[in-house]
Short mmCIF file of C-alpha atoms in Angstrom, two decimals:
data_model
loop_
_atom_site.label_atom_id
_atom_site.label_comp_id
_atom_site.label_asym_id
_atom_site.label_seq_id
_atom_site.Cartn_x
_atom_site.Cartn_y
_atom_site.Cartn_z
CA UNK A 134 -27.81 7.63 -29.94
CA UNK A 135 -26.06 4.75 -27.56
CA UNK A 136 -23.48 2.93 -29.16
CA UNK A 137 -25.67 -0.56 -28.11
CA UNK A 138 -28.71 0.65 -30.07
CA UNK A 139 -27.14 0.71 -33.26
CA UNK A 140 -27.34 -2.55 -35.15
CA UNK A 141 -23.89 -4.62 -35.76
CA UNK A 142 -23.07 -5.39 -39.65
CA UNK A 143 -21.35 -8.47 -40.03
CA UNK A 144 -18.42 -8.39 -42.33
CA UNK A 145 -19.57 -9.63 -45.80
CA UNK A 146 -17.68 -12.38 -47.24
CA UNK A 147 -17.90 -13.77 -50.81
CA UNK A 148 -16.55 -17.08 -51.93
CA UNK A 149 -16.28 -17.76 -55.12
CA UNK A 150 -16.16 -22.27 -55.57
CA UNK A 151 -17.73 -23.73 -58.55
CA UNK A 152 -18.00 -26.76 -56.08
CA UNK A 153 -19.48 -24.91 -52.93
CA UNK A 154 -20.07 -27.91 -50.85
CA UNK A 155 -16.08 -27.72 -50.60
CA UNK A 156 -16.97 -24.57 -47.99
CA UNK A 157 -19.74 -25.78 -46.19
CA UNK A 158 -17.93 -26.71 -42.51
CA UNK A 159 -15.39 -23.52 -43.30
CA UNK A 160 -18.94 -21.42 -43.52
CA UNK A 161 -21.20 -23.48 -40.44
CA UNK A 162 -17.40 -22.33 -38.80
CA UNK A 163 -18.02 -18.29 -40.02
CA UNK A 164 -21.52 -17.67 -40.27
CA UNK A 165 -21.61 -16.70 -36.95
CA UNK A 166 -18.65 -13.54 -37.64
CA UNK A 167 -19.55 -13.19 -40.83
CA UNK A 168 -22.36 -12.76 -43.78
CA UNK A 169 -21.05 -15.68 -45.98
CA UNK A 170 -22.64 -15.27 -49.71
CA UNK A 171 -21.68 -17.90 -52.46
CA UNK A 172 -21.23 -18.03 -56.41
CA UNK A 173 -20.67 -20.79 -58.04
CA UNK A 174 -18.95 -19.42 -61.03
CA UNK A 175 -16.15 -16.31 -61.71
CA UNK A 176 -18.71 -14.44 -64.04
CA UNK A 177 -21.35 -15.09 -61.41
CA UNK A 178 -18.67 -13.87 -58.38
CA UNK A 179 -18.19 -10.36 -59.84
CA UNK A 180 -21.66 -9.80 -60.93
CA UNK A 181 -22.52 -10.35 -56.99
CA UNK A 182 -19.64 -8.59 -55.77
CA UNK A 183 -20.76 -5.78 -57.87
CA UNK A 184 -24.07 -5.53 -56.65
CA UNK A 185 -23.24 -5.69 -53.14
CA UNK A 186 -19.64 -5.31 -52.56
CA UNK A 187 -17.99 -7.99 -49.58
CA UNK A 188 -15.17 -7.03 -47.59
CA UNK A 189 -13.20 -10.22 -48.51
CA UNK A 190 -12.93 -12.66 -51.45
CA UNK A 191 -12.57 -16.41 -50.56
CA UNK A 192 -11.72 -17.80 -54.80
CA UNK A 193 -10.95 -21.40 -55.72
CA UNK A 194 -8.63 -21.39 -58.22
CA UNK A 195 -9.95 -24.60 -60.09
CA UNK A 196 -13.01 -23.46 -61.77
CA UNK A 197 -14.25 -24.39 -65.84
CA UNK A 198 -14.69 -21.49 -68.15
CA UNK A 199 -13.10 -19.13 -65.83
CA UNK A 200 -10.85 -20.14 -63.40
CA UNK A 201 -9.34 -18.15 -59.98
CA UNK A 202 -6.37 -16.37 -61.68
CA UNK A 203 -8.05 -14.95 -64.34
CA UNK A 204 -11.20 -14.38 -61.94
CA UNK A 205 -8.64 -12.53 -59.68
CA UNK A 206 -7.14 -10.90 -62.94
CA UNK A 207 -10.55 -8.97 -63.94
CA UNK A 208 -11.53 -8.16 -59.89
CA UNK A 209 -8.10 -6.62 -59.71
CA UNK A 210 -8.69 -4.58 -63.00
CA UNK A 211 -12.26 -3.15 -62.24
CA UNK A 212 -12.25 -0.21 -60.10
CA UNK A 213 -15.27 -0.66 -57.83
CA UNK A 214 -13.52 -4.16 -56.86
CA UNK A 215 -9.87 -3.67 -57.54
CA UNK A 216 -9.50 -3.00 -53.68
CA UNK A 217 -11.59 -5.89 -52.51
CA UNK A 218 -9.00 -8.43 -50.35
CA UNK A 219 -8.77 -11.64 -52.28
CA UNK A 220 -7.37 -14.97 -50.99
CA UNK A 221 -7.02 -17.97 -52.62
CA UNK A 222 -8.64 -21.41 -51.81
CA UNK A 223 -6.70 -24.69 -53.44
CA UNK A 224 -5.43 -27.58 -53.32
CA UNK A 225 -2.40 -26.81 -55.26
CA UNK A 226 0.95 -26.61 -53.18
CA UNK A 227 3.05 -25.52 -56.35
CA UNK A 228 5.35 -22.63 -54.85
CA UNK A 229 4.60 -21.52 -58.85
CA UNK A 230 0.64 -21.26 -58.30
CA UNK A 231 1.16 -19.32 -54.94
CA UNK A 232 3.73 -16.69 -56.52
CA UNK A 233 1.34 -16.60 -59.54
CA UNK A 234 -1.62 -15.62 -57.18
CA UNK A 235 0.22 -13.23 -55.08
CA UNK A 236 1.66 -11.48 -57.94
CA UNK A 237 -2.24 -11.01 -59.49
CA UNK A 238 -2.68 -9.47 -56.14
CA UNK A 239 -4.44 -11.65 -53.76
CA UNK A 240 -3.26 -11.53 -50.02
CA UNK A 241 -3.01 -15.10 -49.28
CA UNK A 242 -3.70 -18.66 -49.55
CA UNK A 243 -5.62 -21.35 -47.89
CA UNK A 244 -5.08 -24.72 -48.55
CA UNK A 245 -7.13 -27.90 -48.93
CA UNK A 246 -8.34 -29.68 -46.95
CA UNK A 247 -9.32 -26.40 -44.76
CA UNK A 248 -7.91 -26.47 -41.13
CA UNK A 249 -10.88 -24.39 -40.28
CA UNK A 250 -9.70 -23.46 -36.68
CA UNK A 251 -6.43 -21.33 -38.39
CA UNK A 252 -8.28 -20.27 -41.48
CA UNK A 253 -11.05 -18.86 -39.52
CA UNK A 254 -8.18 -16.42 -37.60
CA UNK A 255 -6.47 -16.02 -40.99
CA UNK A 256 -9.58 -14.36 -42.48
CA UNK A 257 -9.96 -12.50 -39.15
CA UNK A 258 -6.74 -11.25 -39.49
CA UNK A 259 -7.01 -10.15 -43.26
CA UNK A 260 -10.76 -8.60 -42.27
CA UNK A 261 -9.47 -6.06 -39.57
CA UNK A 262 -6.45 -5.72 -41.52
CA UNK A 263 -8.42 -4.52 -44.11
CA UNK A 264 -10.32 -2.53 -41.86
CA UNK A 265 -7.29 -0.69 -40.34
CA UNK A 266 -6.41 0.07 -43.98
CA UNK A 267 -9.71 1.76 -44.28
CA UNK A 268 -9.43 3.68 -41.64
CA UNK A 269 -6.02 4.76 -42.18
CA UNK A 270 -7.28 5.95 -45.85
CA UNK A 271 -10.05 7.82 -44.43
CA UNK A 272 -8.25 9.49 -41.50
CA UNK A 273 -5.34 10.68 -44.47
CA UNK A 274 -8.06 12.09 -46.46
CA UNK A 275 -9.36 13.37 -43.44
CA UNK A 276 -6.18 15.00 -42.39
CA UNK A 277 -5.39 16.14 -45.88
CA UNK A 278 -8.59 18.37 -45.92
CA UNK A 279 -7.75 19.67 -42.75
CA UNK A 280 -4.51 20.77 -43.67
CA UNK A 281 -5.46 22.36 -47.07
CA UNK A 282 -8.45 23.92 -44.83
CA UNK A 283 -5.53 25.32 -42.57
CA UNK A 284 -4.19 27.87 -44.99
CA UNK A 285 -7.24 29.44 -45.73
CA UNK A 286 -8.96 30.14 -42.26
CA UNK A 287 -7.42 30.37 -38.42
CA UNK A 288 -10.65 28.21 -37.52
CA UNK A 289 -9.50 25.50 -39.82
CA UNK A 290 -5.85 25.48 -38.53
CA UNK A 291 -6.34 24.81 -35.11
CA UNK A 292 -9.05 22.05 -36.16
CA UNK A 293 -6.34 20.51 -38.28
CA UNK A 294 -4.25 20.68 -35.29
CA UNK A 295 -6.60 19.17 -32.50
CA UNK A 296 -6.56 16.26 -35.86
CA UNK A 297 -2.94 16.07 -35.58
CA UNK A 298 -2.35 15.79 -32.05
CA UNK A 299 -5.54 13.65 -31.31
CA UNK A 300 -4.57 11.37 -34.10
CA UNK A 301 -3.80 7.18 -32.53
CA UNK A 302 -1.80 6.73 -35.68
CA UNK A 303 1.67 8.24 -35.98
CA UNK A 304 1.71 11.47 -38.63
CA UNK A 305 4.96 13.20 -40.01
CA UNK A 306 4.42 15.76 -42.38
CA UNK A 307 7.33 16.45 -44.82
CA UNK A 308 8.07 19.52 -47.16
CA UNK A 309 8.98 18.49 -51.22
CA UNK A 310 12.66 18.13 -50.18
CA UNK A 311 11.54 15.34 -47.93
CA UNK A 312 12.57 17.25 -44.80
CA UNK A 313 10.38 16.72 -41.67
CA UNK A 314 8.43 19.79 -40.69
CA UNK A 315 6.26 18.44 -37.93
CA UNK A 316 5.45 15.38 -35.87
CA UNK A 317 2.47 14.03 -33.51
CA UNK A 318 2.76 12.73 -30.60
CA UNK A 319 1.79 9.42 -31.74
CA UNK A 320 4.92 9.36 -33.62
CA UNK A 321 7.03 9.65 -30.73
CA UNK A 322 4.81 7.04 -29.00
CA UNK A 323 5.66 5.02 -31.90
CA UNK A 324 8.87 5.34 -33.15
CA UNK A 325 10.50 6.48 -29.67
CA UNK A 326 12.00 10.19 -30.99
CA UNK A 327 10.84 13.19 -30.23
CA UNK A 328 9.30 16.26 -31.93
CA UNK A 329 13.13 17.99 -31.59
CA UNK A 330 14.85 14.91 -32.34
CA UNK A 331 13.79 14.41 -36.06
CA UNK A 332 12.59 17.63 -37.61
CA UNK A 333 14.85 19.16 -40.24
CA UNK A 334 15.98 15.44 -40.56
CA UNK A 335 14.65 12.84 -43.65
CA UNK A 336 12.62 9.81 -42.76
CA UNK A 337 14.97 7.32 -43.74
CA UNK A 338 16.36 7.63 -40.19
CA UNK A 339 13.46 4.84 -39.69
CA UNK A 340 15.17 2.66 -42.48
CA UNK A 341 15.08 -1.22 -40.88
CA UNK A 342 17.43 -2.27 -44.20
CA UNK A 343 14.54 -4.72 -44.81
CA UNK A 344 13.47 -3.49 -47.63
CA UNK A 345 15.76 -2.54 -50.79
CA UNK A 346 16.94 1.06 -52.57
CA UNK A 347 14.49 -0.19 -55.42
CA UNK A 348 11.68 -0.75 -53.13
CA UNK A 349 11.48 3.22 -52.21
CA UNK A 350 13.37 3.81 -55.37
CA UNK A 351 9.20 2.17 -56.60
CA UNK A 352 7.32 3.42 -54.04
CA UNK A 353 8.39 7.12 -54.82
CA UNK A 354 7.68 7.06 -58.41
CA UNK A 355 4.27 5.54 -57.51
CA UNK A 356 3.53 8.73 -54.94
CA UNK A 357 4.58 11.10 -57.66
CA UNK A 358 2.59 9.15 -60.56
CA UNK A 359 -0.50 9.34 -58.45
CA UNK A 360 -0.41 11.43 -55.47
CA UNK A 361 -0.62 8.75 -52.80
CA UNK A 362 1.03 5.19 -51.84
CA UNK A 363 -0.17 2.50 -49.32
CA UNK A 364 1.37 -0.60 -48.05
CA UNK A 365 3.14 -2.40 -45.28
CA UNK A 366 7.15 -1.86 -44.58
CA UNK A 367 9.32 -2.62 -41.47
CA UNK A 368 11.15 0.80 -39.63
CA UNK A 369 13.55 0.30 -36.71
CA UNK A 370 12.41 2.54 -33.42
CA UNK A 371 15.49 4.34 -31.77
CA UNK A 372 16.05 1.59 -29.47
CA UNK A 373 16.72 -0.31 -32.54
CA UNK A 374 13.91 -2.62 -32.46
CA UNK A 375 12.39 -3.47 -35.84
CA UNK A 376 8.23 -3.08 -36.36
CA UNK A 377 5.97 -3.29 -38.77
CA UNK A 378 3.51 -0.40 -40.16
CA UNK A 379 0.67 0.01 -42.01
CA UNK A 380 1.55 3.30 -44.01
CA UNK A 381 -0.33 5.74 -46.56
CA UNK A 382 1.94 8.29 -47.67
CA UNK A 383 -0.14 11.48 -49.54
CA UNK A 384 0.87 14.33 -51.52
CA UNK A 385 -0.81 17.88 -50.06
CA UNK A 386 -0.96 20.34 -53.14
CA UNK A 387 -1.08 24.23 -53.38
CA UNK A 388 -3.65 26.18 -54.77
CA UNK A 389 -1.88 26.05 -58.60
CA UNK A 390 -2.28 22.03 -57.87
CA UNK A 391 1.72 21.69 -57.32
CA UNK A 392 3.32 19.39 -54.79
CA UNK A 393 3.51 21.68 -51.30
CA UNK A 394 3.79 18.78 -48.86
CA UNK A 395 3.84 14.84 -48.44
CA UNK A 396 1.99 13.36 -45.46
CA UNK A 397 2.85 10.30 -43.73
CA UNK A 398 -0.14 8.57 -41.85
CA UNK A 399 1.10 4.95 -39.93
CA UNK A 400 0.26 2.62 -37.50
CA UNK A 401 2.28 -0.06 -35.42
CA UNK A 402 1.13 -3.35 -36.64
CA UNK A 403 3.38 -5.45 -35.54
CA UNK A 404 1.53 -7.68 -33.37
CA UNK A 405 -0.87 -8.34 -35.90
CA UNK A 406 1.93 -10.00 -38.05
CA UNK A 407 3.65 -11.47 -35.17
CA UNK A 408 0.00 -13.40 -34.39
CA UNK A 409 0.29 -14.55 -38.28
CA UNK A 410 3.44 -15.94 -37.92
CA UNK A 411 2.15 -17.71 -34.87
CA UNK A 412 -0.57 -19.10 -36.57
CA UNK A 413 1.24 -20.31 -39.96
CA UNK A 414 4.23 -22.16 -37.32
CA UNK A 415 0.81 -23.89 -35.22
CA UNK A 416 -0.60 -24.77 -39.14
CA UNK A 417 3.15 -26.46 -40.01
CA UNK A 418 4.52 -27.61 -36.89
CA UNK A 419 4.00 -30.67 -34.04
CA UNK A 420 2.23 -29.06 -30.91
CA UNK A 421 4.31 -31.62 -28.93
CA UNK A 422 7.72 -31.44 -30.30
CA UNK A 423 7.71 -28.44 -32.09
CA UNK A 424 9.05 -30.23 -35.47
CA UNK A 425 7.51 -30.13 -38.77
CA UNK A 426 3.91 -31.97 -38.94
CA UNK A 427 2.75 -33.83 -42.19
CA UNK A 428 1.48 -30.75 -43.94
CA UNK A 429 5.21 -29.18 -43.66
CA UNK A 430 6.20 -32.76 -44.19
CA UNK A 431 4.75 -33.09 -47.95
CA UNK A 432 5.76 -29.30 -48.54
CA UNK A 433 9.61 -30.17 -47.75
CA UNK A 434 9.62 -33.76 -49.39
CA UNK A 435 8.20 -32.78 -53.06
CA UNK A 436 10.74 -29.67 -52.66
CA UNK A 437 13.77 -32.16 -52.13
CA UNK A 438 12.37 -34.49 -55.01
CA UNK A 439 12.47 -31.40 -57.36
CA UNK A 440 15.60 -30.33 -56.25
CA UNK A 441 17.23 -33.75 -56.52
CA UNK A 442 16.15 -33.83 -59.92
CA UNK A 443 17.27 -30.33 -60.61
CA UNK A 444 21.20 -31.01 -58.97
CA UNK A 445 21.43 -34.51 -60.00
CA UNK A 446 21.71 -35.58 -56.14
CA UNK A 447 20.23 -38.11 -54.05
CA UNK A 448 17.66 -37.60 -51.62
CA UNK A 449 17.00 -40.21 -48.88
CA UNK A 450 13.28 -40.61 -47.18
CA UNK A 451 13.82 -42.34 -43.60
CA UNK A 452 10.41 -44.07 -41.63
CA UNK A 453 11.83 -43.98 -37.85
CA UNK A 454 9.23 -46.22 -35.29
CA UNK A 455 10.56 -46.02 -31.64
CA UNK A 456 10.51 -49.61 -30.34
CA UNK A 457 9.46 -50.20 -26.74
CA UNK A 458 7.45 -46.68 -26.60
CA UNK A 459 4.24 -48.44 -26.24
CA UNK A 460 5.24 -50.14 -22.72
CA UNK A 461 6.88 -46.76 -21.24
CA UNK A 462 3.45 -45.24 -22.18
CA UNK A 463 1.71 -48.05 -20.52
CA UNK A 464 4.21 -48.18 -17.81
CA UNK A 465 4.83 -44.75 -17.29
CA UNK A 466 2.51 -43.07 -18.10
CA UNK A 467 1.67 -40.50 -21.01
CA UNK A 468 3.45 -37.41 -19.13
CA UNK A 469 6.53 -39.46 -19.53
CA UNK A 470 6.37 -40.62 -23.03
CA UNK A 471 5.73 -37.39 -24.18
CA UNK A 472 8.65 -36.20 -22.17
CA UNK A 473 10.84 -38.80 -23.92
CA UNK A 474 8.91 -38.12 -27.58
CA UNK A 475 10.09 -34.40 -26.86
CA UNK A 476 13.69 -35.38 -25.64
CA UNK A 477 14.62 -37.89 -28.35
CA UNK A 478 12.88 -35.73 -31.49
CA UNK A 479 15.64 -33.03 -30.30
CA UNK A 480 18.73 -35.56 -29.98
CA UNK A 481 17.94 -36.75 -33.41
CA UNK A 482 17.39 -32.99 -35.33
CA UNK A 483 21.11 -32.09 -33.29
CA UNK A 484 22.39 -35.15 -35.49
CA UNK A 485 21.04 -34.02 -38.86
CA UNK A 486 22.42 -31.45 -41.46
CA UNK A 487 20.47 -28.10 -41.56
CA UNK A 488 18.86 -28.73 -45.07
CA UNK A 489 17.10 -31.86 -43.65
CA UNK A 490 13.77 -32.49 -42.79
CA UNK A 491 12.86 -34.04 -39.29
CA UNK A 492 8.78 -34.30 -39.15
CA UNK A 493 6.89 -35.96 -36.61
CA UNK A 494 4.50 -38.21 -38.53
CA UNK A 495 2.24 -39.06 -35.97
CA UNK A 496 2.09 -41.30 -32.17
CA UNK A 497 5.84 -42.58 -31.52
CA UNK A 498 6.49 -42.10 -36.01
CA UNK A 499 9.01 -39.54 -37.54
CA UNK A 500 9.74 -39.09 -40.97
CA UNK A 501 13.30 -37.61 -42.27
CA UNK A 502 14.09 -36.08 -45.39
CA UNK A 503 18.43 -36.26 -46.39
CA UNK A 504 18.90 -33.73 -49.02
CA UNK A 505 22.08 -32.86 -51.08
CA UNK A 506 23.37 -36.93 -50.97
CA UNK A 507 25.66 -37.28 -54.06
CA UNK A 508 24.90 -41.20 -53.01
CA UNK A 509 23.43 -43.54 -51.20
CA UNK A 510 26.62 -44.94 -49.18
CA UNK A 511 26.70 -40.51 -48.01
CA UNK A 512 23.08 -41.32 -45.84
CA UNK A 513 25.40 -44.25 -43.85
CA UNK A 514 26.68 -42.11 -41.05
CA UNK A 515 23.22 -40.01 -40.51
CA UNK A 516 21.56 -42.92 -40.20
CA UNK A 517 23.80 -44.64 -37.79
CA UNK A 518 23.54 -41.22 -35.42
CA UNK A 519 20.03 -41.54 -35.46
CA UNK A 520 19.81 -44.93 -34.17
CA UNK A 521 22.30 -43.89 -31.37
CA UNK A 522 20.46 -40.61 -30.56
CA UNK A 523 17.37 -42.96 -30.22
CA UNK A 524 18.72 -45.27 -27.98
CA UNK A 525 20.22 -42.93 -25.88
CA UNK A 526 19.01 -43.11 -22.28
CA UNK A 527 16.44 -40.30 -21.18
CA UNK A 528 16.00 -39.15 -17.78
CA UNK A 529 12.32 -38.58 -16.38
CA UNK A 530 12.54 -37.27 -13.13
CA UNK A 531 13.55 -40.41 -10.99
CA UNK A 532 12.70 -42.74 -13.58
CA UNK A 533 15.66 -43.69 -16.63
CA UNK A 534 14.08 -44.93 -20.02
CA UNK A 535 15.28 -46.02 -23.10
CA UNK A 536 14.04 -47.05 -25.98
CA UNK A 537 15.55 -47.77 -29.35
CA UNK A 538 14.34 -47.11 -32.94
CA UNK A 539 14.05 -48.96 -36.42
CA UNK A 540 14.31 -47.06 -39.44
CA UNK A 541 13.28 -47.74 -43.41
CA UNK A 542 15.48 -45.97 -45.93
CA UNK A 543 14.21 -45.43 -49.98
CA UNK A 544 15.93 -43.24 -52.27
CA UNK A 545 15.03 -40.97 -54.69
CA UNK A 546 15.18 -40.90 -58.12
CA UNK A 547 14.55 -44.24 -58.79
CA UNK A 548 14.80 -46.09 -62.54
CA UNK A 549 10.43 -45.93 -62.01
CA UNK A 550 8.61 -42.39 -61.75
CA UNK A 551 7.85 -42.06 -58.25
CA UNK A 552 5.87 -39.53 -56.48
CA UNK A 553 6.19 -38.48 -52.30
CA UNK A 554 3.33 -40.88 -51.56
CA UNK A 555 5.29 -43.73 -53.16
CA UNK A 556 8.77 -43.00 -51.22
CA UNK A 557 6.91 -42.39 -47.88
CA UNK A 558 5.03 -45.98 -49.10
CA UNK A 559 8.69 -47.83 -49.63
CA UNK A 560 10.11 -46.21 -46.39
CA UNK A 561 7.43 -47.63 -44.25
CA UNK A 562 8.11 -51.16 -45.69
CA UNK A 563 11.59 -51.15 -45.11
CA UNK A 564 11.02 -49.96 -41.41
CA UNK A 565 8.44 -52.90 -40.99
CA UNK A 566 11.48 -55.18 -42.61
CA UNK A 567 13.73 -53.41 -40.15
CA UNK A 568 11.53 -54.59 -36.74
CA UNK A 569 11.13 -58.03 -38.61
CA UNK A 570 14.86 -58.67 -38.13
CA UNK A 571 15.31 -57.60 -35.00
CA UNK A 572 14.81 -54.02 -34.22
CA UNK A 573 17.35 -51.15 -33.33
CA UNK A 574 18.22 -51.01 -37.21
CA UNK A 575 18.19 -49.61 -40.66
CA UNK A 576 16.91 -51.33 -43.12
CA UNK A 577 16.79 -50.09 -47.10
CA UNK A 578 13.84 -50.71 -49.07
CA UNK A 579 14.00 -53.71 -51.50
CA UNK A 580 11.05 -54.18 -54.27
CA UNK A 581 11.58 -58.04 -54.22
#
């Protein structure tokens, strides 16, 4: 039959959302990629996902009677659905809830309110990734049969060969010693050695270093518990380059059921994570300047707080306006005040510490975050380089402009419980005191 006479199944998503008016733009943004069901409880969720299992889990955390962790807990435990993707859906921003999450076993998080745009790719993303796992599983089992199949007939060997030298993903088969016996040719595609080059030798000739003697020290004891492992892990190629795979590592037995063989089955993912990355920097970071945005902003701000608290430091927020930026817009034009916005957010990040925080806030507004201050007098210099990094001449093709910048300063702790909101509240009073008396300034906050 054609390939375009067959009907296409969407991939079925479930979210779970006690509240599921929360999802309605992500799912007018996925209905047309995927078949979006809802529940509107965790009992509810796994009853559905039962009945007709999705191919991803979208679960709000915050949910009465039973919330997303222990929702998460019981999918993870029950064997039709342990293997079901999950990723979170919250509001929270507590590193603790994420590690909690990730450590019950869902993939990732998405956090309120939705950036739909990224979150649509994300789930993309996890979908074929999920997918490619699939596949990868049923081409090992596939392969596996083949090779038992091998030792019994001539017919099945040279099936199980055409398999193995057909095969897109990389396969290296290993004897109990963990000696390579044989290679594809999608292994040399892959890794860059050849047949000749690795046989006789052990795998770990692929070792990247990223990932720890108790990592394989685990992942061993899991293949010889229950036959088989699968998972991600970085290898170096043999021009050194480091790339990520998508592995399933299975034990072949003999006829008396004892170990004869361990097969490796992997494919080269690595642009698949390098697109993640790329879409987690556009989630965090100014298009224009390439700096932190307000999400990363609040992230790297209650961080500081806690840590100030934890190390008995300081930490200093700092409101930065440009003054003049409006007229070289006006004047120039927006090519060149972006130029300049680009130009003077650099100067001032060269004239911070590495541990700070420079975020563009938003128009001509940036936002800096002083960790690690044992007081307030140790912010004086920083500040005083940013108001000279500001009003530093900036050259636009023909044309020179210069600007200048006023800055409000707050500190944190205070004698009063404060919160972010409250410090990036003060620091945008003292920068509006700052302009008041003259511009080209710091100025710390004062309640009276």
């Amino acid at each position: 039959m054609p390939q375009h006479d067959m009907p296409f199944d969407k991939p079925k998503i479930l979210a779970i959302d006690d509240t599921p008016v929360n999802l309605m733009t992500l799912g007018e943004a996925l209905k047309h990629e995927f078949d979006l069901q809802i529940a509107t409880s965790g009992a509810q969720g796994m009853a559905q996902a039962r009945l007709t299992p999705p191919d991803l889990i979208l679960l709000d955390i915050m949910m009465p009677e039973m919330d997303g962790f222990e929702t998460c807990r019981r999918l993870k435990a029950d064997p039709q659905l342990k293997d079901i993707p999950v990723v979170f859906i919250t509001a929270l921003h507590e590193l603790g809830s994420e590690v909690t999450g990730l450590e019950l076993g869902a993939l990732d998080y998405i956090t309120k309110p939705i950036q739909v745009e990224t979150a649509r790719q994300r789930i993309r993303n996890l979908v074929e990734r999920e997918r490619l796992r699939q596949q990868v599983i049923q081409q090992r089992d596939q392969l596996e049969a083949d090779i038992r199949e091998r030792l019994v007939t001539e017919e099945k060997l040279k099936l199980a060969a055409s398999v193995f030298a057909s095969a897109h993903e990389g396969i290296a088969i290993t004897n109990t010693l963990g000696d390579i016996i044989d290679v594809n040719q999608s292994f040399t595609r892959i890794t860059g050695y050849q047949r000749d080059e690795v046989v006789g030798k052990n795998p770990r000739l692929l070792n990247s270093g990223r990932q720890s003697p108790e990592f394989y020290d685990l992942l061993w004891q899991e293949v010889q518990a229950k036959g088989h492992w699968c998972g991600e892990i970085w290898n170096r190629r043999k021009n050194g380059e480091v790339y990520a795979e998508m592995l399933n590592i299975t034990t072949v037995q003999n006829a008396q059921g004892q170990p004869q063989n361990f097969v490796a089955l992997f494919s080269d993912i690595t642009a698949l994570k390098e697109h993640e990355q790329e879409l987690d920097h556009i989630a965090h970071h100014d298009v224009l300047t390439g700096m932190p945005n307000r999400s990363l902003l609040w992230d790297r701000l209650r961080q500081g707080m806690n840590q100030a608290q934890r190390r008995g430091q300081q930490l200093a927020v700092v409101f930065i306006d440009l003054d003049g930026f409006k007229v070289v817009n006006d004047t120039h034009g927006h090519e060149a005040g972006d130029q300049l916005l680009r130009t003077l957010a650099s100067r001032m990040k060269q004239n911070l510490r590495d541990g700070d925080t420079l975020a563009r806030f938003g128009g001509d507004e940036f936002v800096v975050v002083m960790v690690d201050l044992n007081d307030h007098a140790a912010s004086t210099p920083l500040l005083q380089r940013l108001l000279e990094a500001a009003a530093q001449p900036v050259q636009v093709g023909d044309i020179t402009l210069q600007v200048s910048a006023s800055l409000g300063v707050t500190f944190y702790p205070q004698s009063n419980d404060m919160d972010a909101e409250d410090l990036l509240r003060q620091a945008d009073q003292a920068m509006y005191q700052a302009k008041l008396a003259g511009k080209n300034r710091y100025q710390l906050f004062s309640p009276t």
